[in-house]
Coordinates of N, CA and C in Angstrom, one line a residue:
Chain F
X1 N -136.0 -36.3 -101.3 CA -136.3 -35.6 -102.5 C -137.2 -36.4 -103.4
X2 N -138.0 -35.7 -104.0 CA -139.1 -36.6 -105.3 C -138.3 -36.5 -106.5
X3 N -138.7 -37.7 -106.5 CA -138.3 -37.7 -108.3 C -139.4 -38.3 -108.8
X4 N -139.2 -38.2 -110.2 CA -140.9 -38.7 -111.7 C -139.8 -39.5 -112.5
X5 N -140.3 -40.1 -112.8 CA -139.6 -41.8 -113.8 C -140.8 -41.7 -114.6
X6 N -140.6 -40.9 -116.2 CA -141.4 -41.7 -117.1 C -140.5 -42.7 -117.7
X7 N -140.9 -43.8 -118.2 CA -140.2 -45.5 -118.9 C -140.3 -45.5 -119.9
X8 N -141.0 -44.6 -120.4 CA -141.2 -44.7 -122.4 C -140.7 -43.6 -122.7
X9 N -139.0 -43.3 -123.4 CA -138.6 -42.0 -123.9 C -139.4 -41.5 -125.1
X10 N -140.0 -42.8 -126.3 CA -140.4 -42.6 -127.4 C -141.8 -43.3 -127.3
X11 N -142.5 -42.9 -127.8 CA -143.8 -43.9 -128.5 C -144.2 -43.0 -129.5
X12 N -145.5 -44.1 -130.4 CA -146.2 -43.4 -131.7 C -146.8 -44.5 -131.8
X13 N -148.5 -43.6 -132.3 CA -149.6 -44.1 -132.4 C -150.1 -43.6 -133.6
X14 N -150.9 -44.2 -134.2 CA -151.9 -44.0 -135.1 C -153.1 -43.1 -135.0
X15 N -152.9 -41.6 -135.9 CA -154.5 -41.1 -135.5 C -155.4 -41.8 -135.3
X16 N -156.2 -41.2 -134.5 CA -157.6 -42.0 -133.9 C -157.4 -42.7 -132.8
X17 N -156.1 -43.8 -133.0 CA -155.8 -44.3 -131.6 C -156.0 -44.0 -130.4
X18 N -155.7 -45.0 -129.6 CA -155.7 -44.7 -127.9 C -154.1 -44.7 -127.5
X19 N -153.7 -44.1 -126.4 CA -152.9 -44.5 -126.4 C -152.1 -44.0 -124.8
X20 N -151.2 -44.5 -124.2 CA -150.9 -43.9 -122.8 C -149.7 -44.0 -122.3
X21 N -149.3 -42.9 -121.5 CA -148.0 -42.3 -121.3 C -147.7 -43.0 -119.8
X22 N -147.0 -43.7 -119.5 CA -146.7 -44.3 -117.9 C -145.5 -42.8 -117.0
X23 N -145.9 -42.8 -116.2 CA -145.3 -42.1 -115.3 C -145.7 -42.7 -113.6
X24 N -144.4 -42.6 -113.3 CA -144.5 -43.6 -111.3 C -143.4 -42.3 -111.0
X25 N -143.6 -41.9 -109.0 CA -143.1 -41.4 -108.5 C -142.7 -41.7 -107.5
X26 N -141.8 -41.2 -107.0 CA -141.4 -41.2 -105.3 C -141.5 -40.2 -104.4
X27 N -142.4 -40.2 -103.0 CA -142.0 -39.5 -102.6 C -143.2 -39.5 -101.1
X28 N -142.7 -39.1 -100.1 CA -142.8 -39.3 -98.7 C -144.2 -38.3 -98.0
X29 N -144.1 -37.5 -99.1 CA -145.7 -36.5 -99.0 C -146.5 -36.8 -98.9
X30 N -148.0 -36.5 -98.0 CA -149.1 -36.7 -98.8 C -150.0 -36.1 -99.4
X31 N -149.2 -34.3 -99.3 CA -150.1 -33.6 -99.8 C -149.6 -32.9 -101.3
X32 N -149.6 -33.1 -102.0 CA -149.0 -33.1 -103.6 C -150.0 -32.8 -104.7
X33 N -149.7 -32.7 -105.9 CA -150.2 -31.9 -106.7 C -149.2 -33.4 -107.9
X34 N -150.2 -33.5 -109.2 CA -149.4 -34.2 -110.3 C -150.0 -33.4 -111.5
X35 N -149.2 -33.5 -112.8 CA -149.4 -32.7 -114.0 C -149.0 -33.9 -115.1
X36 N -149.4 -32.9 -116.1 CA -148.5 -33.3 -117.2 C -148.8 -32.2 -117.9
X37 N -147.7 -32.2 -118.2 CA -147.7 -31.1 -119.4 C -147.1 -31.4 -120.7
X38 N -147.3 -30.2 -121.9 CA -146.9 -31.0 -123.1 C -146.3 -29.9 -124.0
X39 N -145.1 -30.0 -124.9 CA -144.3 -29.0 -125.6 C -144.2 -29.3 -126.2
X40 N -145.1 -29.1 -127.5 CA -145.1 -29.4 -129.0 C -143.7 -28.9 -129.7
X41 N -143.7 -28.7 -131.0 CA -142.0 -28.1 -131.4 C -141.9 -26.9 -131.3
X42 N -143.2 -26.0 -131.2 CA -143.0 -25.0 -130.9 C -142.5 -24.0 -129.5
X43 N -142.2 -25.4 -128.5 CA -141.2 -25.3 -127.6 C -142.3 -24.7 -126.6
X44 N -143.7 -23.9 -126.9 CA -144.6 -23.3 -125.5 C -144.6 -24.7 -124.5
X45 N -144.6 -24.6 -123.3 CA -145.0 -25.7 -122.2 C -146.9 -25.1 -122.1
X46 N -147.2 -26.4 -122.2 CA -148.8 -26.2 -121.8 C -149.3 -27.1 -120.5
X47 N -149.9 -26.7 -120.3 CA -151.1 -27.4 -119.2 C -151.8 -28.7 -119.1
X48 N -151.8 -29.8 -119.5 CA -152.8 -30.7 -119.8 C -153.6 -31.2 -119.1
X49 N -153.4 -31.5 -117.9 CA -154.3 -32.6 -117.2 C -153.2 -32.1 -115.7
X50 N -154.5 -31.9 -114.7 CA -153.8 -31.8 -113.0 C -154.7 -32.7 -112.3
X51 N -153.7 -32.8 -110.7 CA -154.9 -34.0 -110.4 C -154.2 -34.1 -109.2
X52 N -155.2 -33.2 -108.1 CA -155.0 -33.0 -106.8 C -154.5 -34.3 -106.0
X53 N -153.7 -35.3 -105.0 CA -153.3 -36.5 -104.3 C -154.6 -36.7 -103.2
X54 N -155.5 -35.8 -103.1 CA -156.1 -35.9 -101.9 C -157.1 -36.5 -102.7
X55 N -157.7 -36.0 -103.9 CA -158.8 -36.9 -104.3 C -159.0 -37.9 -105.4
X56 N -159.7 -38.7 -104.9 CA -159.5 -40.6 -105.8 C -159.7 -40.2 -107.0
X57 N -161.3 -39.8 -107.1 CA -161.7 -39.3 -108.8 C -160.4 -39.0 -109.4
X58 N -160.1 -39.4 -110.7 CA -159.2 -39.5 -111.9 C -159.7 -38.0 -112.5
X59 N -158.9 -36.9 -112.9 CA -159.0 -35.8 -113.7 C -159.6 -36.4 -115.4
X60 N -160.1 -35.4 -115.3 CA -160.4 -35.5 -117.1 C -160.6 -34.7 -118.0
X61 N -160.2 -34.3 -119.2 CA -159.7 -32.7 -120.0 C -160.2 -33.3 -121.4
X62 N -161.6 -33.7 -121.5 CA -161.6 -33.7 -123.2 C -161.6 -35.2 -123.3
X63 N -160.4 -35.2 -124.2 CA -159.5 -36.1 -124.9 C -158.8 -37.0 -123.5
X64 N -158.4 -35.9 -122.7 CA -157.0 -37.1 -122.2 C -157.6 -37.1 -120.4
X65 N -157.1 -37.9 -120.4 CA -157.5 -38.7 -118.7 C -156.4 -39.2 -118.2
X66 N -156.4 -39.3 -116.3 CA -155.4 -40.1 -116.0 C -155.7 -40.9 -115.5
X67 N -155.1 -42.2 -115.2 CA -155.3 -43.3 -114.2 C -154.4 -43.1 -112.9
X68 N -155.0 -42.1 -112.0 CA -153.7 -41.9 -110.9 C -154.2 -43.4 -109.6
X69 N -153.1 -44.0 -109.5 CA -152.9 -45.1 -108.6 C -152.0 -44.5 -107.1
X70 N -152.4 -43.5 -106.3 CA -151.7 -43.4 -105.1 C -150.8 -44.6 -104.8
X71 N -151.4 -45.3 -104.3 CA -150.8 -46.0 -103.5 C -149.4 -47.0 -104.1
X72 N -149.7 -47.3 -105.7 CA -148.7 -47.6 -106.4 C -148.0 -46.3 -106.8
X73 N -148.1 -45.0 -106.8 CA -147.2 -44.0 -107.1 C -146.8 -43.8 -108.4
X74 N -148.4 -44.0 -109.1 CA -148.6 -44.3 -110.6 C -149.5 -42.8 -111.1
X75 N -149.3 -42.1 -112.3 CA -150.3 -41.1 -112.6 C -150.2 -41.7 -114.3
X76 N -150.3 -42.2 -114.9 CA -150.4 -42.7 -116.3 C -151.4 -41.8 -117.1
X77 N -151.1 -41.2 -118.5 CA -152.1 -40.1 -119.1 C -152.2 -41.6 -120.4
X78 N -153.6 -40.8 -120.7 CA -154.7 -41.6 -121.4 C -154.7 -40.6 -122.8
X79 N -154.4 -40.5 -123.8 CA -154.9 -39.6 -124.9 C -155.9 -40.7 -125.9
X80 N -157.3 -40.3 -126.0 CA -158.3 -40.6 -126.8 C -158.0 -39.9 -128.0
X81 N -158.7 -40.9 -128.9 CA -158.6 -40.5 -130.7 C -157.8 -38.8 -130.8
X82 N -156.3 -40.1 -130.8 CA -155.3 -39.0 -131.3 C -155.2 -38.3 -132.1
X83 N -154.5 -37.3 -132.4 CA -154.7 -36.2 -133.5 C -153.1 -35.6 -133.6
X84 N -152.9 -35.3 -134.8 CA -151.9 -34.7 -135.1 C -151.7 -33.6 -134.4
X85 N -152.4 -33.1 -133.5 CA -151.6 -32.1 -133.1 C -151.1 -31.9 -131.4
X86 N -151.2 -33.5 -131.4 CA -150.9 -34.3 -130.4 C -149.3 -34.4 -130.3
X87 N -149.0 -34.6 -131.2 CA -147.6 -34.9 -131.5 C -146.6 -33.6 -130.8
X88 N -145.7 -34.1 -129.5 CA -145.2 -33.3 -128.5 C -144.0 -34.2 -128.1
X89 N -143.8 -33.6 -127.0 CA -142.9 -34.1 -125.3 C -144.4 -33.9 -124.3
X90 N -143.9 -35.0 -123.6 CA -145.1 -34.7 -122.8 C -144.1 -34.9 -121.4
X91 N -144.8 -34.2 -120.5 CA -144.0 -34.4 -119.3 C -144.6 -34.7 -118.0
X92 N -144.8 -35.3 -117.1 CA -145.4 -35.8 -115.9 C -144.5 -35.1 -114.9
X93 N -145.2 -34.4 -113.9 CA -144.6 -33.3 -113.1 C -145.4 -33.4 -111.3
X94 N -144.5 -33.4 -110.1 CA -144.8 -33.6 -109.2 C -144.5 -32.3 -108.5
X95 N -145.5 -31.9 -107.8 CA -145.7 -30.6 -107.0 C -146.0 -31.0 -105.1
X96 N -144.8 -30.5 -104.4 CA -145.6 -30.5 -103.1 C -146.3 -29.2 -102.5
X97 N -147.4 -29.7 -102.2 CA -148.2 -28.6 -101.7 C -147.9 -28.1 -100.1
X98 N -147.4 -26.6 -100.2 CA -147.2 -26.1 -98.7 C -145.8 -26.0 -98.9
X99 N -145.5 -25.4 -97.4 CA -144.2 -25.2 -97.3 C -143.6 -24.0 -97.9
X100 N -144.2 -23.1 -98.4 CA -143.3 -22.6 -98.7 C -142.4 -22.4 -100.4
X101 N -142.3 -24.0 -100.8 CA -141.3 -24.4 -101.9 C -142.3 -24.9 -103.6
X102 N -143.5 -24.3 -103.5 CA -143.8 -25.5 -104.6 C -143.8 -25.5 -105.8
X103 N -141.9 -26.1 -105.8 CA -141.6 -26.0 -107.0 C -142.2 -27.8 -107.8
X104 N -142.3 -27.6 -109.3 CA -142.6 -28.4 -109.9 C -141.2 -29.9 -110.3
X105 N -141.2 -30.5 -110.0 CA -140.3 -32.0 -110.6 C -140.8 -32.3 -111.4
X106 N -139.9 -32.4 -112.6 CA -140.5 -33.1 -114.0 C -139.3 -34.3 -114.4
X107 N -140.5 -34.8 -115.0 CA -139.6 -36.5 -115.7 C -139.0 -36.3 -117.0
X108 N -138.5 -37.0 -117.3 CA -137.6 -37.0 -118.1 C -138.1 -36.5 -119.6
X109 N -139.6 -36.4 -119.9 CA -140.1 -36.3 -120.9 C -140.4 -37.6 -121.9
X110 N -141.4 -37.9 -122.6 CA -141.9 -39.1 -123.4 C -142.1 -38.2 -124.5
X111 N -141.4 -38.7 -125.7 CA -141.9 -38.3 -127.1 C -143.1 -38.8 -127.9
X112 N -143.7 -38.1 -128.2 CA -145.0 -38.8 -128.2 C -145.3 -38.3 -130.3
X113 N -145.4 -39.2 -131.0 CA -145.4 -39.2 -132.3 C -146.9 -39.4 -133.2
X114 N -147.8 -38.5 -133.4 CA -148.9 -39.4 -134.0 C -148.5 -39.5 -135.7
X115 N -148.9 -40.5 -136.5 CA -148.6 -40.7 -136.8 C -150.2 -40.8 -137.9
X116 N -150.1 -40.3 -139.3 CA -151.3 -40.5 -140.5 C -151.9 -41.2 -140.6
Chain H
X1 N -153.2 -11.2 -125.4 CA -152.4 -10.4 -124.5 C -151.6 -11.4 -123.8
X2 N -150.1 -11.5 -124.0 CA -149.3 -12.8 -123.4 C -149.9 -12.7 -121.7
X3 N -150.1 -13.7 -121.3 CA -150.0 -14.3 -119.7 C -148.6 -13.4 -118.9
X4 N -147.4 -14.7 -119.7 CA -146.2 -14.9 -119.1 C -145.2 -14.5 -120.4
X5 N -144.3 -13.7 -120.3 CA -143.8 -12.9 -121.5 C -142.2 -13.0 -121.5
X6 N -141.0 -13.7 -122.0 CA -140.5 -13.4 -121.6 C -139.6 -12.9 -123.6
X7 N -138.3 -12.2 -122.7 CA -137.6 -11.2 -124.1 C -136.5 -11.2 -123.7
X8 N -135.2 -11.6 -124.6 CA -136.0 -12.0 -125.9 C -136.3 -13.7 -125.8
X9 N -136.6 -14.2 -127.3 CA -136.9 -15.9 -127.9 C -135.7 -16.4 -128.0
X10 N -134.6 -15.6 -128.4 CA -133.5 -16.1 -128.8 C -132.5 -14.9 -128.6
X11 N -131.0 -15.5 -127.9 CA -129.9 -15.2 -128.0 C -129.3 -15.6 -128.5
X12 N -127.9 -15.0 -129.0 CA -126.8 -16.0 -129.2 C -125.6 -14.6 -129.2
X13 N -124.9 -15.0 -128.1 CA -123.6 -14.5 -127.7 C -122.3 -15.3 -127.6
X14 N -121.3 -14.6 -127.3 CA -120.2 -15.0 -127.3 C -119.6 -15.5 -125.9
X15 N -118.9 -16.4 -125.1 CA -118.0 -16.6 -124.3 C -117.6 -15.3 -123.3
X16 N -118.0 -15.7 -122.3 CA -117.6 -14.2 -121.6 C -118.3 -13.1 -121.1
X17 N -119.3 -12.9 -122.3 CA -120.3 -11.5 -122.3 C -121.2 -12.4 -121.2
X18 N -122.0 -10.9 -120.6 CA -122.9 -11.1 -120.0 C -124.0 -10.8 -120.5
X19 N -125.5 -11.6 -120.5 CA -126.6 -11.3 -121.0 C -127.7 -10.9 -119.8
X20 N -128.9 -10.4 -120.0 CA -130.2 -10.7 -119.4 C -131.1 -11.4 -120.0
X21 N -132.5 -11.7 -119.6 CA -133.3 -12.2 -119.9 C -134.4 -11.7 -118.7
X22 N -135.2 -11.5 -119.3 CA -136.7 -10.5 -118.4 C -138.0 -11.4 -119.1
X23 N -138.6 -11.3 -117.8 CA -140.0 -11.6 -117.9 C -140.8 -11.3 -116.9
X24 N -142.0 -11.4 -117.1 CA -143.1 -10.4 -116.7 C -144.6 -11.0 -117.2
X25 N -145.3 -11.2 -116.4 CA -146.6 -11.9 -116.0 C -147.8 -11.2 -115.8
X26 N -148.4 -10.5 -116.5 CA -149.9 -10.6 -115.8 C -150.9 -10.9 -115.1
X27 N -150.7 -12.2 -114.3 CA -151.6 -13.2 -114.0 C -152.2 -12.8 -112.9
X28 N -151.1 -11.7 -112.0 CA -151.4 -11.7 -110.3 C -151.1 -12.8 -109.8
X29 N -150.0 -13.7 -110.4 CA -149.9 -14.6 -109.4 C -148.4 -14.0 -108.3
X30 N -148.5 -14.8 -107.7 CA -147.5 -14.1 -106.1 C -146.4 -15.0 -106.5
X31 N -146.2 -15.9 -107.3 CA -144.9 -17.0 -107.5 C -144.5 -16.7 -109.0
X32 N -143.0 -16.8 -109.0 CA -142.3 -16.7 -110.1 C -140.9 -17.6 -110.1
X33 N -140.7 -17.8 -111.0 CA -139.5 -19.4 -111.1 C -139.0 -18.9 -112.3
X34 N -137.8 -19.7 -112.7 CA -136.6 -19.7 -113.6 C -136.5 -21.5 -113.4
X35 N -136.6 -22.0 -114.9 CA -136.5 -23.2 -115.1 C -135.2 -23.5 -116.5
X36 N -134.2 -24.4 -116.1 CA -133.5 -24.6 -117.7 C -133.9 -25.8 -118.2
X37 N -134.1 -25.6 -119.5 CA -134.3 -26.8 -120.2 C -133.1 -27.2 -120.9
X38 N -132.2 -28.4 -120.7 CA -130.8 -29.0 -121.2 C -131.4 -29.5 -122.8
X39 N -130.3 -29.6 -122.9 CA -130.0 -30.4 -124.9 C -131.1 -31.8 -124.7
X40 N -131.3 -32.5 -123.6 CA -131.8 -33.3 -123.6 C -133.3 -33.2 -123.3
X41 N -133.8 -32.4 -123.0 CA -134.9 -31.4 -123.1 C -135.8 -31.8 -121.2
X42 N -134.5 -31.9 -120.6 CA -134.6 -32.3 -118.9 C -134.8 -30.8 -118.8
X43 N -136.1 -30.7 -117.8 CA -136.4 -29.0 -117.3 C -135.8 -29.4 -115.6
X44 N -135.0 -28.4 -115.4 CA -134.7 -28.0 -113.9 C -134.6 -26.9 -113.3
X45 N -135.6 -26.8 -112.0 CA -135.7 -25.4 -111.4 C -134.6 -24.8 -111.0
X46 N -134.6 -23.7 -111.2 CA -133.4 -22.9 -110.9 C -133.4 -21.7 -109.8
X47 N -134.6 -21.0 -109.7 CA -134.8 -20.4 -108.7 C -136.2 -20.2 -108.8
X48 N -137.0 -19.8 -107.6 CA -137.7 -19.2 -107.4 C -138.3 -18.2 -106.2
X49 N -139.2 -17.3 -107.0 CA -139.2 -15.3 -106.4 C -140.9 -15.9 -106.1
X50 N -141.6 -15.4 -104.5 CA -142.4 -15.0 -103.6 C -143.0 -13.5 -103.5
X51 N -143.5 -13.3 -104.2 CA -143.3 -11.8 -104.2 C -142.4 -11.1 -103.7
X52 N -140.9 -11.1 -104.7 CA -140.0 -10.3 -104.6 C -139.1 -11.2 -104.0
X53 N -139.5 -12.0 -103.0 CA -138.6 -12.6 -101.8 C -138.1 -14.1 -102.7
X54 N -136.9 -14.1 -102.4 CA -136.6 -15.9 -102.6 C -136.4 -16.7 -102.4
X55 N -137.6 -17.9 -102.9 CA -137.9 -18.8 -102.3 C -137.3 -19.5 -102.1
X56 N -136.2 -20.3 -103.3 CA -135.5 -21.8 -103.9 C -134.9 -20.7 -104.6
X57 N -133.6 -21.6 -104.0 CA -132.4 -21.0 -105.1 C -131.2 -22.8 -105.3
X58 N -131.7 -23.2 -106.0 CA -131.1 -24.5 -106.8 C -129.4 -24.7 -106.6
X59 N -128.8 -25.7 -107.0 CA -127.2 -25.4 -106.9 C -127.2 -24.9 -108.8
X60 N -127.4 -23.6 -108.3 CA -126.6 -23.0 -109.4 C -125.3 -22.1 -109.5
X61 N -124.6 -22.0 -110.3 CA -123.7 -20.8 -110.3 C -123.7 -19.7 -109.8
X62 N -122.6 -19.1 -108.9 CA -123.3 -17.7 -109.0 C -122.9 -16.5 -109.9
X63 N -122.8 -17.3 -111.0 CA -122.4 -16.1 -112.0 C -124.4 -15.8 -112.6
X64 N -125.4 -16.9 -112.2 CA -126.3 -16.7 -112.0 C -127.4 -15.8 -111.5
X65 N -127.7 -14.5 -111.7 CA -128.6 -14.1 -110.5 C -129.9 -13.2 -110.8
X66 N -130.8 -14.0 -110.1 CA -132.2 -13.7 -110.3 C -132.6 -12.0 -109.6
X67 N -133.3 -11.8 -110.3 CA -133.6 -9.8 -109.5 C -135.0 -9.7 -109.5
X68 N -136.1 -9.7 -108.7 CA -137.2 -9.4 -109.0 C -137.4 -8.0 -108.4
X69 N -137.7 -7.0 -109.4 CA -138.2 -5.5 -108.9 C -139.9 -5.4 -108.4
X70 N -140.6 -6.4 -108.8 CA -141.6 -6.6 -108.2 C -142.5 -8.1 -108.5
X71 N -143.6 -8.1 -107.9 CA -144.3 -9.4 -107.9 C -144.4 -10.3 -109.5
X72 N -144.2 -9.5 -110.2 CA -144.7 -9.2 -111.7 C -143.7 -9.7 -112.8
X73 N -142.8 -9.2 -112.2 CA -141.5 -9.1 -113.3 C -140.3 -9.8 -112.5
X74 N -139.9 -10.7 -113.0 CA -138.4 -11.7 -112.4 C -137.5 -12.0 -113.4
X75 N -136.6 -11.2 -113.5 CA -135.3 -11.0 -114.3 C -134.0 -11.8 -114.4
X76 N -133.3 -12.3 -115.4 CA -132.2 -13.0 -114.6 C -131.3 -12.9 -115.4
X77 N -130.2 -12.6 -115.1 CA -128.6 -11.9 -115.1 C -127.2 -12.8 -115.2
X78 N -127.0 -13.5 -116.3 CA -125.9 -14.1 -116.8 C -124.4 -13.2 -116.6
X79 N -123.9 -13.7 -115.6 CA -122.3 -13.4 -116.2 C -121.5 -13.6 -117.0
X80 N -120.3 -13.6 -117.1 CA -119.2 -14.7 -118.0 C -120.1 -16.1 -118.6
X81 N -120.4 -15.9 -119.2 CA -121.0 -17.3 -120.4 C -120.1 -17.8 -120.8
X82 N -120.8 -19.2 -120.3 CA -120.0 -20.2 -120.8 C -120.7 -21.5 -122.0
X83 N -119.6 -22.2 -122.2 CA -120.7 -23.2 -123.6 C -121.5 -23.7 -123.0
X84 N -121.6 -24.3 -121.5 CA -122.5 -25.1 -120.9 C -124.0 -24.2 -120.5
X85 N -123.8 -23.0 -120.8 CA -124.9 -22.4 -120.0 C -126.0 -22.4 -121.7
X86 N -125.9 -22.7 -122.9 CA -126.8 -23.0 -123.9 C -127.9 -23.8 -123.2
X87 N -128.6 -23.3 -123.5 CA -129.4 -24.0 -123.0 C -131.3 -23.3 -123.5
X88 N -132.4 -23.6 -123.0 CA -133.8 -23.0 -123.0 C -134.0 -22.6 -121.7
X89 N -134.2 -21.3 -121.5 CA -134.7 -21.1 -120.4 C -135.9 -20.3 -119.9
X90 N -136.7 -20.9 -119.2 CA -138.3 -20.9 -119.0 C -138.3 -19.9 -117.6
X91 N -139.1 -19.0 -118.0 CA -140.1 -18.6 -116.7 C -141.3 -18.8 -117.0
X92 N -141.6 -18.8 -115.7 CA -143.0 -19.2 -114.9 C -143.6 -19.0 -113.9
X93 N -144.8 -18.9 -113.8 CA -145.9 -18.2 -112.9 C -146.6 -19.2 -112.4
X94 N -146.8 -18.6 -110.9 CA -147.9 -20.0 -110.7 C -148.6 -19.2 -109.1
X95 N -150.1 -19.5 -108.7 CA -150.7 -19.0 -107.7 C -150.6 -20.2 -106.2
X96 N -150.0 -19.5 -105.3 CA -149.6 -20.8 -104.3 C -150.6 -21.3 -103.8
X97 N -150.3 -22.2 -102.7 CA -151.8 -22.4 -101.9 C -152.5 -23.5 -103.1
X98 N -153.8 -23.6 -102.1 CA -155.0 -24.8 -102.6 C -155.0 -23.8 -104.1
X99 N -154.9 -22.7 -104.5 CA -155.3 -22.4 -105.7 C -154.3 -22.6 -106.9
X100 N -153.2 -23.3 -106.3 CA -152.0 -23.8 -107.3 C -152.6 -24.9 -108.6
X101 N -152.8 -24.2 -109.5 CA -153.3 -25.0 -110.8 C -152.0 -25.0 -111.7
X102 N -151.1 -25.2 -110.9 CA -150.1 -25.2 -111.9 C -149.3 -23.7 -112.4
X103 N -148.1 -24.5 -113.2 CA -147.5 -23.0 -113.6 C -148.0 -22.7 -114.9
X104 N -148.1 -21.3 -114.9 CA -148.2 -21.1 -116.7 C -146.5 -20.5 -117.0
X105 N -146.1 -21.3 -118.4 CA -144.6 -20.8 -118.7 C -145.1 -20.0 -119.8
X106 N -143.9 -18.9 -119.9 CA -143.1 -17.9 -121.1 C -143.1 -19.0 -122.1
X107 N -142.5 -18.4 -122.9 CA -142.5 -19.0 -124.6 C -141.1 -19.8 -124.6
X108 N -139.8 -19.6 -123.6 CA -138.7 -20.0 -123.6 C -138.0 -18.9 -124.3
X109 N -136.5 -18.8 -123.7 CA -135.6 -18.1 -124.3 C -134.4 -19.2 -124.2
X110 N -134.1 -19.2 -126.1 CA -132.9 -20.4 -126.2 C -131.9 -19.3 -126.5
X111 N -130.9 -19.8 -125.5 CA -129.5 -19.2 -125.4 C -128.3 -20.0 -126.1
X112 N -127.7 -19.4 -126.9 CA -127.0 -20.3 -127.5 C -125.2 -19.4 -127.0
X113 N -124.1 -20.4 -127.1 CA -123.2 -19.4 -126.2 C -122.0 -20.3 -127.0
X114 N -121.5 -19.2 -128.0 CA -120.4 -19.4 -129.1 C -119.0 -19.1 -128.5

């Protein structure tokens, strides 16, 4: 079974800041799918950043970027000059591709605070 | 025009009663799921519908049960409520295959169970 280990339940940054969400996985696939997604208080889940396992190139959406490390079993999100409306749950999410089943595994969620 | 729609936002019933919760998609996609989100804000799949067919069915209860009348719309049917079943619960859409960009979720429906 996969599981997603984010290590930071809390952080908070400073508008404008940089700043980044660690997320490591497990799992025996090679053909997979990673996410993050993000649920502000208004509870919608959104979309932020996907990032196919077959290819090295790092995704990039704007603002936020990942550093996906295969082989360490690392997808870490990057948010550039933070902004208040940044301030969420964010969630790092593992998808197997095929089969039949592809349902999403999500981590435990990182609270993510910006801060004036 | 919602994507992923689900009704209602909010319950709150009593011990016992049975509820529904419906939702309904737009997208054309061929996949639909049922996700809960706990007090701790942990999302876990709970089932998922193939066009109509099911896919994943999770260890859930089976006072639990998911109904999809078509590709579109995937319904889900609370029995006897209990305090533990409070909870958020998410539907979701998503296109299988190389063209899986992910799920798009509903707005959540928080169940609260007095």
């Amino acid at each position: 079974a996969q599981t997603v280990t984010q290590s930071q339940p809390e952080m908070s940054v400073q508008e404008a800041e940089t700043v980044t969400l660690s997320c490591t996985y497990d799992t025996s696939e090679s053909n997979y799918y990673l996410f993050w997604y993000k649920q502000p208080p208004s509870r919608q889940m959104i979309l932020v950043i996907r990032q196919e396992a077959y290819k090295q190139q790092n995704a990039t959406e704007n603002r936020f970027s990942v550093n996906f490390q295969k082989a360490a079993k690392s997808f870490s999100l990057k948010i550039s000059d933070s902004q208040l409306g940044d301030t969420a749950m964010y969630f790092c999410a593992f998808m197997r591709f095929g089969g039949g089943s592809e349902k999403l595994v999500f981590g435990k969620g990182t609270k993510l605070t910006v801060n004036p | 025009d919602t994507a992923v729609s689900q009704t209602p936002k909010y319950l709150v019933t009593q011990m016992g009663n049975d509820k529904s919760i419906k939702c309904e998609q737009n997208l054309g996609h061929d996949t639909m799921y049922w996700y809960k989100q706990d007090s701790k804000k942990f999302l876990k799949i709970m089932f998922s519908y193939n066009n109509k067919e099911l896919i994943i069915n999770e260890t859930v209860p089976n006072r639990f049960s998911p109904k999809s009348p078509d590709k579109a719309h995937l319904n889900l049917h609370i029995n006897s409520l209990e305090l533990g079943d409070s909870a958020v619960y998410f539907c979701a859409s998503s296109q299988g295959g190389r063209r899986n960009y992910g799920y798009t979720f509903g707005s959540g429906t928080r169940l609260t169970v007095v």
